[in-house]
Amino acid sequence: MDLDNVPQEGNATLGGHRKAVYARDASGRIVIAPSKGWEAEEIVTSNAVDTLQALAEAARQRVQAGAASPLEYWMCARRMDVPLLSQTSGYWQWRVKRHLRPDIFATLTDKHLQRYADALGLTVTEIRKLP
């Protein structure tokens, strides 16, 4: 896109901030230009956030029903999935999936939970229950 065509419509999801986009200047070089965003981006971002909140709420209901561990809720609430939680906690994906079961989660030691707590930005006490 040309430097003159960089969108400046505004995007409520950016909170009044600008973001950097690449554009071509008059001499044909690619430069970084500030953008306020555009409407399509705002719609897509809002829909994605709504979907993530719905996933977290569904996980909360599964935890309350006893079908999942609190780890599943916190994973969804922090906008993570199994591969990302696996990478940040250092556990294999199959172990993370196993720890999503409430019976297995209940047997985890504080040492194991601390790795999840660090990855999720929580304390061990917080990770054991729903907010």
mmCIF file of C-alpha atoms in Angstrom:
data_model
loop_
_atom_site.group_PDB
_atom_site.id
_atom_site.type_symbol
_atom_site.label_atom_id
_atom_site.label_comp_id
_atom_site.label_asym_id
_atom_site.label_seq_id
_atom_site.Cartn_x
_atom_site.Cartn_y
_atom_site.Cartn_z
ATOM 1 C CA MET A 1 0.000 0.000 0.000
ATOM 2 C CA ASP A 2 1.132 3.548 -0.630
ATOM 3 C CA LEU A 3 2.004 5.867 2.224
ATOM 4 C CA ASP A 4 -0.984 8.070 1.353
ATOM 5 C CA ASN A 5 -3.359 5.079 1.586
ATOM 6 C CA VAL A 6 -2.481 3.983 5.129
ATOM 7 C CA PRO A 7 -5.838 3.572 6.956
ATOM 8 C CA GLN A 8 -6.644 6.264 9.504
ATOM 9 C CA GLU A 9 -10.316 5.411 10.197
ATOM 10 C CA GLY A 10 -9.744 4.639 13.849
ATOM 11 C CA ASN A 11 -10.119 1.395 15.731
ATOM 12 C CA ALA A 12 -11.660 1.264 19.208
ATOM 13 C CA THR A 13 -9.775 -1.947 20.015
ATOM 14 C CA LEU A 14 -6.486 -0.041 19.791
ATOM 15 C CA GLY A 15 -7.606 2.202 22.641
ATOM 16 C CA GLY A 16 -6.597 5.432 20.920
ATOM 17 C CA HIS A 17 -3.089 4.167 20.174
ATOM 18 C CA ARG A 18 -1.543 3.855 16.763
ATOM 19 C CA LYS A 19 0.119 0.840 15.254
ATOM 20 C CA ALA A 20 2.922 0.487 12.764
ATOM 21 C CA VAL A 21 2.199 -0.748 9.245
ATOM 22 C CA TYR A 22 4.456 -1.069 6.234
ATOM 23 C CA ALA A 23 3.826 1.217 3.260
ATOM 24 C CA ARG A 24 5.645 2.351 0.139
ATOM 25 C CA ASP A 25 6.784 5.982 0.095
ATOM 26 C CA ALA A 26 7.038 8.283 -2.956
ATOM 27 C CA SER A 27 10.508 6.991 -3.861
ATOM 28 C CA GLY A 28 9.347 3.359 -3.775
ATOM 29 C CA ARG A 29 11.026 2.373 -0.505
ATOM 30 C CA ILE A 30 9.116 0.420 2.104
ATOM 31 C CA VAL A 31 8.804 2.415 5.318
ATOM 32 C CA ILE A 32 6.957 2.092 8.610
ATOM 33 C CA ALA A 33 3.920 4.364 8.862
ATOM 34 C CA PRO A 34 1.616 5.021 11.842
ATOM 35 C CA SER A 35 -2.001 3.923 11.431
ATOM 36 C CA LYS A 36 -5.103 4.449 13.547
ATOM 37 C CA GLY A 37 -6.492 1.224 12.085
ATOM 38 C CA TRP A 38 -9.642 0.587 10.108
ATOM 39 C CA GLU A 39 -13.181 -0.618 10.619
ATOM 40 C CA ALA A 40 -12.709 -4.135 9.220
ATOM 41 C CA GLU A 41 -9.855 -4.760 11.641
ATOM 42 C CA GLU A 42 -11.981 -3.547 14.553
ATOM 43 C CA ILE A 43 -14.849 -5.885 13.626
ATOM 44 C CA VAL A 44 -12.583 -8.912 13.289
ATOM 45 C CA THR A 45 -10.770 -8.177 16.558
ATOM 46 C CA SER A 46 -14.047 -7.690 18.435
ATOM 47 C CA ASN A 47 -15.400 -10.985 17.064
ATOM 48 C CA ALA A 48 -12.220 -12.809 18.076
ATOM 49 C CA VAL A 49 -12.376 -11.391 21.608
ATOM 50 C CA ASP A 50 -16.053 -12.400 21.888
ATOM 51 C CA THR A 51 -15.186 -15.937 20.773
ATOM 52 C CA LEU A 52 -12.361 -16.191 23.316
ATOM 53 C CA GLN A 53 -14.642 -14.967 26.102
ATOM 54 C CA ALA A 54 -17.257 -17.556 25.095
ATOM 55 C CA LEU A 55 -14.607 -20.310 25.237
ATOM 56 C CA ALA A 56 -13.589 -19.199 28.724
ATOM 57 C CA GLU A 57 -17.217 -19.160 29.885
ATOM 58 C CA ALA A 58 -17.808 -22.649 28.449
ATOM 59 C CA ALA A 59 -14.681 -23.862 30.272
ATOM 60 C CA ARG A 60 -15.964 -22.270 33.497
ATOM 61 C CA GLN A 61 -19.221 -24.204 33.154
ATOM 62 C CA ARG A 62 -17.346 -27.477 32.516
ATOM 63 C CA VAL A 63 -15.255 -26.869 35.655
ATOM 64 C CA GLN A 64 -18.353 -26.121 37.740
ATOM 65 C CA ALA A 65 -19.963 -29.311 36.405
ATOM 66 C CA GLY A 66 -16.883 -31.321 37.410
ATOM 67 C CA ALA A 67 -16.008 -32.243 33.824
ATOM 68 C CA ALA A 68 -12.766 -30.238 33.656
ATOM 69 C CA SER A 69 -10.045 -28.910 35.934
ATOM 70 C CA PRO A 70 -9.628 -25.222 36.794
ATOM 71 C CA LEU A 71 -6.524 -25.333 34.599
ATOM 72 C CA GLU A 72 -8.775 -25.490 31.532
ATOM 73 C CA TYR A 73 -10.602 -22.328 32.580
ATOM 74 C CA TRP A 74 -7.400 -20.420 33.303
ATOM 75 C CA MET A 75 -5.882 -21.583 30.017
ATOM 76 C CA CYS A 76 -8.892 -20.216 28.102
ATOM 77 C CA ALA A 77 -9.151 -17.061 30.210
ATOM 78 C CA ARG A 78 -5.496 -16.264 29.438
ATOM 79 C CA ARG A 79 -6.181 -16.846 25.720
ATOM 80 C CA MET A 80 -4.009 -19.917 25.463
ATOM 81 C CA ASP A 81 -4.510 -23.323 23.924
ATOM 82 C CA VAL A 82 -2.854 -26.646 24.745
ATOM 83 C CA PRO A 83 0.193 -26.138 22.469
ATOM 84 C CA LEU A 84 0.882 -22.656 23.851
ATOM 85 C CA LEU A 85 0.428 -23.711 27.487
ATOM 86 C CA SER A 86 2.687 -26.675 26.772
ATOM 87 C CA GLN A 87 5.418 -24.411 25.416
ATOM 88 C CA THR A 88 5.209 -21.866 28.225
ATOM 89 C CA SER A 89 4.981 -24.411 31.045
ATOM 90 C CA GLY A 90 7.531 -26.862 29.672
ATOM 91 C CA TYR A 91 5.174 -29.855 29.832
ATOM 92 C CA TRP A 92 4.516 -32.135 26.871
ATOM 93 C CA GLN A 93 1.131 -31.538 25.230
ATOM 94 C CA TRP A 94 -0.140 -34.974 26.249
ATOM 95 C CA ARG A 95 0.598 -34.120 29.887
ATOM 96 C CA VAL A 96 -1.191 -30.771 29.659
ATOM 97 C CA LYS A 97 -4.234 -32.542 28.165
ATOM 98 C CA ARG A 98 -4.088 -35.086 30.981
ATOM 99 C CA HIS A 99 -3.908 -32.323 33.602
ATOM 100 C CA LEU A 100 -7.141 -30.851 32.218
ATOM 101 C CA ARG A 101 -8.944 -33.831 33.781
ATOM 102 C CA PRO A 102 -10.183 -32.902 37.274
ATOM 103 C CA ASP A 103 -9.166 -36.214 38.878
ATOM 104 C CA ILE A 104 -5.585 -35.934 37.607
ATOM 105 C CA PHE A 105 -5.365 -32.187 38.347
ATOM 106 C CA ALA A 106 -6.335 -32.832 41.981
ATOM 107 C CA THR A 107 -3.235 -35.017 42.425
ATOM 108 C CA LEU A 108 -0.725 -32.453 41.114
ATOM 109 C CA THR A 109 1.856 -31.217 43.596
ATOM 110 C CA ASP A 110 2.575 -27.552 44.259
ATOM 111 C CA LYS A 111 5.800 -27.962 42.282
ATOM 112 C CA HIS A 112 3.849 -29.013 39.179
ATOM 113 C CA LEU A 113 1.217 -26.333 39.686
ATOM 114 C CA GLN A 114 3.905 -23.670 40.080
ATOM 115 C CA ARG A 115 5.025 -24.247 36.494
ATOM 116 C CA TYR A 116 1.466 -23.653 35.297
ATOM 117 C CA ALA A 117 1.060 -20.685 37.638
ATOM 118 C CA ASP A 118 4.212 -19.076 36.240
ATOM 119 C CA ALA A 119 3.046 -19.651 32.659
ATOM 120 C CA LEU A 120 -0.401 -18.202 33.391
ATOM 121 C CA GLY A 121 0.716 -15.324 35.610
ATOM 122 C CA LEU A 122 -1.112 -16.679 38.663
ATOM 123 C CA THR A 123 -0.312 -18.069 42.091
ATOM 124 C CA VAL A 124 -0.672 -21.741 42.969
ATOM 125 C CA THR A 125 -3.623 -20.865 45.212
ATOM 126 C CA GLU A 126 -5.410 -19.047 42.382
ATOM 127 C CA ILE A 127 -4.864 -21.826 39.864
ATOM 128 C CA ARG A 128 -6.579 -24.394 42.099
ATOM 129 C CA LYS A 129 -9.993 -22.686 41.886
ATOM 130 C CA LEU A 130 -12.183 -20.491 39.731
ATOM 131 C CA PRO A 131 -12.208 -16.728 40.295
#
